[in-house]
């Protein structure tokens, strides 16, 4: 059975954002269905207490009858990782992953599933060393790019990497 994809945007973004839109196109090319939840109403308050509501909203989009692959950028990656532990998640694709959010008490965790990370060497928001340590501890694949947190110079490359990642599930 083909998985269902849930693609999560970052904190200062939306469901039509460049990166998640590029990921959706990569999924469509493989015949995979996806949804991009809108978290902007929650994100507008900038309250870490709303992260749990973000996770619940993501999980509400997961079909009961199909496995899911979760992908996201920044806060979307953080949300995807945490949500993965409560779903029939079979894969994670995490972009510019923060492994901690100041003020958020829940310990960071992610399902033990095939996981790929993409991170910028010059990420000024989410230090690359934390992403490296997370990937190393789990044995996850990680691609490091000469870019900043937004990874704006590598959107097409990231979409191509996502396509390659998804081929194992298509």
Tab-separated table of N, CA and C in Angstrom, residues 26 96 106 140 144 156 165 169:
chain	number	residue	atom	x	y	z
A	26	UNK	N	7.136	16.664	-5.990
A	26	UNK	CA	7.958	15.449	-6.050
A	26	UNK	C	7.111	14.227	-5.715
A	96	UNK	N	16.089	21.351	7.934
A	96	UNK	CA	16.434	22.406	8.899
A	96	UNK	C	15.826	22.099	10.267
A	106	UNK	N	8.315	19.112	26.358
A	106	UNK	CA	8.265	17.708	25.925
A	106	UNK	C	9.608	17.294	25.328
A	140	UNK	N	20.915	8.080	10.849
A	140	UNK	CA	20.115	8.626	9.747
A	140	UNK	C	21.004	9.254	8.680
A	144	UNK	N	24.267	17.894	4.043
A	144	UNK	CA	24.613	19.231	4.501
A	144	UNK	C	24.917	20.108	3.294
A	156	UNK	N	15.264	23.104	-5.400
A	156	UNK	CA	15.176	22.046	-6.414
A	156	UNK	C	15.976	20.811	-6.005
A	165	UNK	N	14.170	9.785	-1.833
A	165	UNK	CA	13.746	9.209	-0.550
A	165	UNK	C	12.418	8.465	-0.704
A	169	UNK	N	9.240	3.919	-1.060
A	169	UNK	CA	7.854	3.661	-0.618
A	169	UNK	C	6.858	3.588	-1.759
